[in-house]
CSV table of C-alpha atoms and ligand atoms in Angstrom, one decimal:
chain,number,residue,atom,x,y,z
M,1,MET,CA,112.5,128.6,87.0
M,2,LYS,CA,110.3,125.6,88.2
M,3,LYS,CA,111.2,122.2,87.1
M,4,ILE,CA,108.7,119.6,85.7
M,5,SER,CA,109.6,115.9,86.0
M,6,ILE,CA,108.0,113.8,83.3
M,7,ILE,CA,107.7,110.3,84.7
M,8,VAL,CA,107.6,107.5,82.2
M,9,PRO,CA,107.3,103.8,83.0
M,10,MET,CA,108.7,101.6,80.3
M,11,TYR,CA,108.5,97.9,79.8
M,12,ASN,CA,109.8,96.5,76.5
M,13,GLU,CA,109.3,99.8,74.7
M,14,GLU,CA,112.4,99.7,72.4
M,15,GLU,CA,110.3,100.5,69.4
M,16,MET,CA,108.8,103.6,71.1
M,17,ILE,CA,111.9,105.3,72.6
M,18,ASP,CA,113.0,107.4,69.5
M,19,LEU,CA,109.5,108.4,68.6
M,20,PHE,CA,108.6,109.2,72.2
M,21,PHE,CA,111.5,111.6,72.7
M,22,GLU,CA,111.1,113.2,69.3
M,23,LYS,CA,107.5,114.0,69.9
M,24,MET,CA,108.0,115.1,73.5
M,25,ASN,CA,111.0,117.3,72.7
M,26,LYS,CA,109.0,119.0,70.0
M,27,THR,CA,106.1,119.7,72.3
M,28,LEU,CA,108.2,120.7,75.3
M,29,SER,CA,110.2,123.2,73.2
M,30,LYS,CA,107.0,125.3,73.0
M,31,ILE,CA,107.1,125.7,76.8
M,32,THR,CA,109.8,128.2,77.8
M,33,ASN,CA,108.9,129.1,81.4
M,34,TYR,CA,109.8,125.7,82.9
M,35,THR,CA,112.7,123.3,82.7
M,36,PHE,CA,112.1,119.6,82.2
M,37,GLU,CA,113.6,116.3,83.2
M,38,PHE,CA,112.5,112.9,82.1
M,39,VAL,CA,112.4,110.2,84.8
M,40,THR,CA,112.3,107.0,82.7
M,41,VAL,CA,111.7,103.9,84.8
M,42,ASP,CA,112.8,100.7,83.0
M,43,ASP,CA,110.6,98.1,84.5
M,44,GLY,CA,112.9,95.1,83.9
M,45,SER,CA,112.6,95.2,80.2
M,46,ARG,CA,113.8,92.1,78.3
M,47,ASP,CA,114.4,94.0,75.1
M,48,ARG,CA,116.8,96.9,74.3
M,49,THR,CA,114.9,99.5,76.2
M,50,LEU,CA,117.6,100.2,78.8
M,51,GLU,CA,120.4,100.2,76.2
M,52,LEU,CA,118.5,102.6,74.0
M,53,LEU,CA,117.7,104.9,77.0
M,54,LYS,CA,121.4,105.1,77.8
M,55,LYS,CA,122.1,106.0,74.2
M,56,LYS,CA,119.4,108.7,74.3
M,57,LYS,CA,120.9,110.1,77.5
M,58,GLU,CA,124.2,110.7,75.6
M,59,GLU,CA,122.2,112.9,73.2
M,60,GLN,CA,120.2,114.8,75.8
M,61,GLY,CA,121.3,115.3,79.4
M,62,ASN,CA,117.9,115.7,81.0
M,63,ILE,CA,117.1,112.0,81.2
M,64,HIS,CA,117.2,110.2,84.5
M,65,ILE,CA,117.2,106.5,84.1
M,66,VAL,CA,116.0,104.2,86.9
M,67,SER,CA,116.2,100.5,86.1
M,68,PHE,CA,114.6,97.7,88.0
M,69,SER,CA,116.2,94.3,88.7
M,70,ARG,CA,113.2,92.6,87.1
M,71,ASN,CA,109.7,93.4,86.0
M,72,PHE,CA,107.8,94.7,89.0
M,73,GLY,CA,104.8,96.2,87.2
M,74,HIS,CA,103.4,99.5,86.0
M,75,GLU,CA,102.3,100.7,89.5
M,76,ALA,CA,105.8,99.9,91.0
M,77,ALA,CA,107.4,101.9,88.1
M,78,VAL,CA,105.2,104.9,88.8
M,79,ALA,CA,106.0,104.7,92.5
M,80,ALA,CA,109.7,104.7,91.8
M,81,GLY,CA,109.3,107.6,89.4
M,82,PHE,CA,107.9,109.7,92.2
M,83,LYS,CA,110.8,108.8,94.6
M,84,TYR,CA,113.5,109.6,92.1
M,85,ALA,CA,112.0,112.7,90.5
M,86,SER,CA,113.4,116.0,91.6
M,87,GLY,CA,110.9,118.4,90.0
M,88,ASP,CA,108.5,120.9,91.6
M,89,VAL,CA,105.8,119.5,89.4
M,90,MET,CA,105.3,115.9,88.1
M,91,ILE,CA,103.6,114.6,85.0
M,92,VAL,CA,103.0,110.9,84.7
M,93,MET,CA,102.5,109.5,81.2
M,94,ASP,CA,102.9,106.3,79.2
M,95,ALA,CA,105.8,105.7,76.8
M,96,ASP,CA,103.6,104.7,73.9
M,97,LEU,CA,102.2,108.2,73.0
M,98,GLN,CA,98.7,107.0,73.8
M,99,ASP,CA,98.8,110.0,76.2
M,100,PRO,CA,99.2,112.8,73.6
M,101,PRO,CA,102.1,115.2,74.5
M,102,GLU,CA,100.1,118.3,73.4
M,103,VAL,CA,97.8,117.8,76.4
M,104,ILE,CA,100.7,118.8,78.7
M,105,LEU,CA,100.1,122.4,77.6
M,106,GLN,CA,96.6,122.3,79.0
M,107,LEU,CA,97.8,120.5,82.2
M,108,ILE,CA,100.2,123.3,82.9
M,109,GLU,CA,97.6,125.9,82.1
M,110,LYS,CA,95.4,124.5,84.9
M,111,TYR,CA,98.4,124.2,87.2
M,112,GLU,CA,99.0,127.8,86.7
M,113,GLU,CA,95.4,128.6,87.6
M,114,GLY,CA,96.2,127.1,91.0
M,115,TYR,CA,95.2,123.4,90.8
M,116,GLU,CA,97.5,120.9,92.5
M,117,VAL,CA,96.2,117.9,90.7
M,118,VAL,CA,95.2,118.0,87.1
M,119,ASN,CA,93.8,114.7,85.7
M,120,ALA,CA,93.8,114.0,82.0
M,121,LYS,CA,90.3,112.5,81.4
M,122,ARG,CA,89.5,110.3,78.5
M,123,ILE,CA,86.4,111.8,76.9
M,124,ASP,CA,85.9,109.3,74.1
M,125,ARG,CA,86.2,105.6,74.6
M,126,MET,CA,84.5,104.6,71.3
M,127,LYS,CA,87.8,103.3,69.9
M,128,ASP,CA,88.0,100.7,72.7
M,129,PRO,CA,86.6,97.3,72.1
M,130,PHE,CA,83.1,96.8,73.5
M,131,MET,CA,84.1,94.5,76.3
M,132,LYS,CA,86.8,96.9,77.5
M,133,ARG,CA,84.3,99.8,77.6
M,134,PHE,CA,81.7,97.6,79.3
M,135,THR,CA,84.1,96.3,82.0
M,136,ALA,CA,85.6,99.8,82.6
M,137,GLN,CA,82.1,101.2,83.1
M,138,ALA,CA,81.2,98.5,85.5
M,139,PHE,CA,84.4,99.0,87.4
M,140,TYR,CA,83.9,102.8,87.8
M,141,LYS,CA,80.3,102.1,89.0
M,142,VAL,CA,81.4,99.6,91.6
M,143,ILE,CA,84.3,101.8,92.8
M,144,ALA,CA,82.1,104.9,93.0
M,145,LYS,CA,79.7,103.0,95.2
M,146,LEU,CA,82.4,101.5,97.5
M,147,SER,CA,85.0,104.2,97.9
M,148,GLY,CA,82.9,106.6,99.9
M,149,LYS,CA,84.8,109.8,100.6
M,150,ILE,CA,87.6,108.9,98.2
M,151,LYS,CA,86.4,110.1,94.8
M,152,VAL,CA,88.1,108.0,92.2
M,153,PRO,CA,87.6,109.9,89.0
M,154,GLU,CA,86.0,108.1,86.1
M,155,ASN,CA,88.0,107.5,82.9
M,156,VAL,CA,91.2,108.8,84.4
M,157,GLY,CA,94.3,106.6,84.0
M,158,ASN,CA,97.8,107.5,85.0
M,159,TYR,CA,98.1,110.6,82.8
M,160,ARG,CA,98.1,113.5,85.3
M,161,LEU,CA,100.0,116.5,86.6
M,162,LEU,CA,100.7,116.6,90.3
M,163,ASP,CA,102.3,119.3,92.5
M,164,ARG,CA,105.3,118.3,94.6
M,165,LYS,CA,103.1,118.5,97.7
M,166,VAL,CA,100.8,115.8,96.5
M,167,VAL,CA,103.7,113.6,95.4
M,168,ASP,CA,105.4,114.0,98.8
M,169,GLU,CA,102.2,112.8,100.5
M,170,ILE,CA,102.0,109.8,98.1
M,171,ASN,CA,105.6,108.9,98.8
M,172,ALA,CA,104.9,109.0,102.5
M,173,LEU,CA,102.2,106.3,102.2
M,174,SER,CA,103.6,103.1,103.6
M,175,GLU,CA,101.4,100.6,101.7
M,176,ARG,CA,102.9,97.9,99.4
M,177,ASN,CA,99.7,97.6,97.4
M,178,ARG,CA,100.4,100.7,95.3
M,179,VAL,CA,97.4,101.8,93.2
M,180,PHE,CA,98.2,105.2,91.8
M,181,ARG,CA,94.7,106.0,90.7
M,182,VAL,CA,93.3,105.5,94.2
M,183,GLU,CA,96.2,107.2,96.0
M,184,VAL,CA,95.8,110.5,94.2
M,185,PRO,CA,92.2,111.0,95.2
M,186,PHE,CA,93.0,109.7,98.7
M,187,VAL,CA,95.6,112.4,99.2
M,188,GLY,CA,93.2,115.0,98.0
M,189,TYR,CA,94.2,118.7,97.2
M,190,LYS,CA,92.6,121.0,94.7
M,191,THR,CA,91.8,118.9,91.7
M,192,THR,CA,90.5,119.5,88.2
M,193,ASP,CA,90.6,117.7,84.9
M,194,VAL,CA,91.2,118.3,81.2
M,195,GLY,CA,89.6,116.1,78.5
M,196,PHE,CA,91.5,114.3,75.9
M,197,VAL,CA,91.1,111.6,73.3
M,198,ARG,CA,93.4,108.7,73.7
M,199,ALA,CA,95.5,108.0,70.7
M,200,GLU,CA,96.3,104.5,69.3
M,201,ARG,CA,99.6,102.9,70.1
M,202,PRO,CA,101.9,103.6,67.1
M,203,LYS,CA,104.3,100.8,67.8
M,204,GLY,CA,104.7,97.8,70.1
M,205,LYS,CA,101.7,96.2,71.9
M,206,THR,CA,99.7,96.6,75.1
M,207,HIS,CA,100.9,94.8,78.2
M,208,TYR,CA,97.4,94.7,79.7
M,209,ASN,CA,95.2,91.7,79.3
M,210,TYR,CA,92.0,90.8,81.1
M,211,LYS,CA,94.0,89.1,83.9
M,212,ASN,CA,96.0,92.2,84.6
M,213,MET,CA,92.9,94.3,84.4
M,214,PHE,CA,91.1,92.2,87.0
M,215,LYS,CA,94.1,92.4,89.2
M,216,LEU,CA,94.1,96.2,88.9
M,217,ALA,CA,90.4,96.2,89.6
M,218,GLY,CA,90.9,94.0,92.7
M,219,ASP,CA,93.7,96.1,93.9
M,220,SER,CA,91.7,99.3,93.4
M,221,ILE,CA,88.7,98.0,95.3
M,222,THR,CA,90.6,96.6,98.2
M,223,SER,CA,92.7,99.7,98.5
M,224,SER,CA,89.8,102.1,98.5
M,225,SER,CA,87.2,100.2,100.6
M,226,VAL,CA,86.6,97.5,103.2
M,227,ALA,CA,82.9,97.5,102.7
M,228,PRO,CA,82.7,94.1,101.0
M,229,LEU,CA,84.1,92.5,104.2
M,230,VAL,CA,80.9,93.4,106.0
M,231,TRP,CA,78.5,92.4,103.3
M,232,PRO,CA,78.1,88.8,104.6
M,233,PHE,CA,77.1,90.3,107.9
M,234,LYS,CA,74.4,92.5,106.5
M,235,TRP,CA,73.0,89.8,104.1
M,236,GLY,CA,73.3,87.2,106.9
M,237,ILE,CA,70.9,89.3,109.0
M,238,PHE,CA,68.5,89.5,106.1
M,239,VAL,CA,68.6,85.7,105.4
M,240,THR,CA,68.2,84.8,109.1
M,241,LEU,CA,65.2,87.1,109.4
M,242,PHE,CA,63.7,85.7,106.3
M,243,ASN,CA,64.2,82.1,107.6
M,244,ALA,CA,62.7,83.0,111.0
M,245,ILE,CA,59.6,84.4,109.3
M,246,ALA,CA,59.3,81.4,107.0
M,247,LEU,CA,59.6,79.1,110.1
M,248,LEU,CA,57.0,81.1,111.9
M,249,ILE,CA,54.5,80.8,109.0
M,250,ASN,CA,55.2,77.1,108.8
M,251,ILE,CA,54.5,76.7,112.5
M,252,ILE,CA,51.2,78.7,112.2
M,253,LEU,CA,50.1,76.7,109.2
M,254,TYR,CA,51.1,73.4,110.9
M,255,SER,CA,49.2,74.3,114.1
M,256,CYS,CA,46.2,75.2,111.9
M,257,GLN,CA,46.6,71.6,110.6
M,258,MET,CA,46.6,72.9,107.0
M,259,ASN,CA,49.6,71.0,105.9
M,260,ASP,CA,48.2,67.7,107.1
M,261,ILE,CA,48.4,66.2,103.6
M,262,THR,CA,50.7,63.5,102.3
M,263,PHE,CA,53.5,65.3,100.5
M,264,LEU,CA,55.1,63.6,97.5
M,265,PRO,CA,57.7,65.7,95.9
M,266,SER,CA,57.7,66.0,92.1
M,267,TYR,CA,60.9,65.2,90.2
M,268,PRO,CA,61.6,68.9,89.3
M,269,SER,CA,61.2,70.0,92.9
M,270,LEU,CA,63.6,67.2,94.0
M,271,VAL,CA,66.2,68.5,91.5
M,272,LEU,CA,65.6,72.0,92.7
M,273,PHE,CA,66.0,71.1,96.4
M,274,ILE,CA,68.8,68.6,96.1
M,275,ILE,CA,70.9,70.1,93.4
M,276,ILE,CA,70.1,73.7,92.4
M,277,VAL,CA,69.5,75.3,95.8
M,278,PRO,CA,72.6,73.8,97.5
M,279,MET,CA,74.7,74.7,94.5
M,280,PHE,CA,73.4,78.2,94.6
M,281,VAL,CA,74.2,78.5,98.3
M,282,LEU,CA,77.6,76.9,97.8
M,283,GLY,CA,78.3,79.5,95.0
M,284,ILE,CA,77.4,82.4,97.3
M,285,MET,CA,79.6,80.9,100.1
M,286,MET,CA,82.5,80.6,97.6
M,287,ILE,CA,82.1,84.2,96.5
M,288,ILE,CA,82.2,85.4,100.1
M,289,LEU,CA,85.3,83.3,100.7
M,290,GLY,CA,86.8,84.8,97.6
M,291,ILE,CA,86.1,88.3,98.8
M,292,PHE,CA,87.8,87.4,102.1
M,293,GLY,CA,90.7,85.9,100.2
M,294,MET,CA,91.1,89.1,98.2
M,295,TYR,CA,91.6,91.1,101.3
M,296,LEU,CA,93.6,88.5,103.1
M,297,SER,CA,96.1,88.2,100.2
M,298,ARG,CA,96.7,91.9,100.3
M,299,ILE,CA,97.2,91.8,104.1
M,300,MET,CA,99.7,89.1,103.5
M,301,VAL,CA,101.6,91.3,101.0
M,302,GLU,CA,101.6,94.1,103.5
M,303,ALA,CA,102.8,91.8,106.3
M,304,GLN,CA,105.6,90.5,104.2
M,305,ASP,CA,106.8,94.0,103.9
M,306,ARG,CA,108.9,93.4,100.8
M,307,PRO,CA,110.1,96.3,98.8
M,308,VAL,CA,107.7,97.5,96.1
M,309,TYR,CA,110.7,97.4,93.6
M,310,ILE,CA,114.4,96.9,93.5
M,311,VAL,CA,116.6,99.3,91.6
M,312,LYS,CA,119.5,97.9,89.8
M,313,GLU,CA,120.8,101.0,88.2
M,314,ASP,CA,120.2,104.7,88.9
M,315,ILE,CA,121.7,106.9,86.2
M,316,LYS,CA,121.3,110.6,86.8
Z,1,UDP,N1,104.4,99.2,81.7
Z,1,UDP,C1,105.3,99.0,82.7
Z,1,UDP,N2,105.4,97.8,83.3
Z,1,UDP,C2,104.6,96.8,83.0
Z,1,UDP,C3,103.6,97.0,82.0
Z,1,UDP,C4,103.6,98.3,81.4
Z,1,UDP,O1,106.1,99.9,83.1
Z,1,UDP,O2,104.7,95.7,83.6
Z,1,UDP,C5,104.4,100.6,81.1
Z,1,UDP,C6,104.4,100.5,79.5
Z,1,UDP,O3,105.7,100.5,79.1
Z,1,UDP,C7,103.7,101.8,79.2
Z,1,UDP,C8,102.7,102.0,80.3
Z,1,UDP,O4,103.1,101.2,81.4
Z,1,UDP,O5,104.5,102.9,79.2
Z,1,UDP,C9,101.3,101.5,79.9
Z,1,UDP,O6,101.3,100.2,79.3
Z,1,UDP,P1,100.5,99.8,78.1
Z,1,UDP,O7,100.6,100.8,77.0
Z,1,UDP,O8,100.9,98.4,77.8
Z,1,UDP,O9,99.0,99.8,78.7
Z,1,UDP,P2,97.6,100.2,78.0
Z,1,UDP,O10,97.9,101.6,77.4
Z,1,UDP,O11,97.3,99.2,76.9
Z,1,UDP,O12,96.7,100.3,79.1
Z,2,MG,MG1,99.3,102.0,76.1
């Protein structure tokens, strides 16, 4: 019988543990043609998550606990889950039941039809606050434009089913900047999705704020495309050509003696040329520098070659 590993990153989820296993066990008991293991990755929780996981493990043997030495982040926890899981098939899901367990039945159904990657796709984001929906939509637009041959699916988070083959390929990637949602489409394989409506978090609170979301967006963009690095080159050519033409026109006008009038700049035009235009140019230069900084900082992280996570305890 094939084994399915359920990979669950957990950071300060003490309130969710009982409820999570209760709901999961109930759903999984309906599936009799696979065995299951839980690979729970305690991402350096500061509450009783690890302690409660150990207690749960006494009740049910199929829990594998991997515990980090500190908080390394959601992506690191997923990466560790993949390394430590022993199943033939893996399902990644959050601990807070926002990824409804029932969807697993549909994921497995698609797997049995021969798909090696089954994404759970959020079909309704109306419950999300407007700003989150807006930024998410903008993010997917940008990434779709930039990522070229890597098709990053829209509205797919971490909830997915992956065949062992796919996970082996992901494990073989040597990058430190782990972005699961880019790595899966990068690796490829036969992919499909099933739609689901994201539930609300029953207990505890989200760990994602706008700062984390921007970091994830930056990581996703830099890990899927290098196109922004050549933007200044393209736009530079455009600006230079524009300037050359403007200069040419000026020379022609001058030689025609048409601008032979005394020129006294008005106050608004002075403000425009002394303050607004230079500030605008400075702003653009800073954005370009920032884009270079984004890539450079990731190159730095890769060059340092530090481990993505450090495991303190591995309890099988
Ligand atoms: N998580 C983690 N490390 C972190 C932050 C979050 O392992 O540094 C886990 C968390 O316990 C949960 C999942 O990642 O299982 C998703 O987190 P959360 O529910 O806070 O994110 P949201 O659903 O709001 O995007
Ligand atoms: Mg959540």
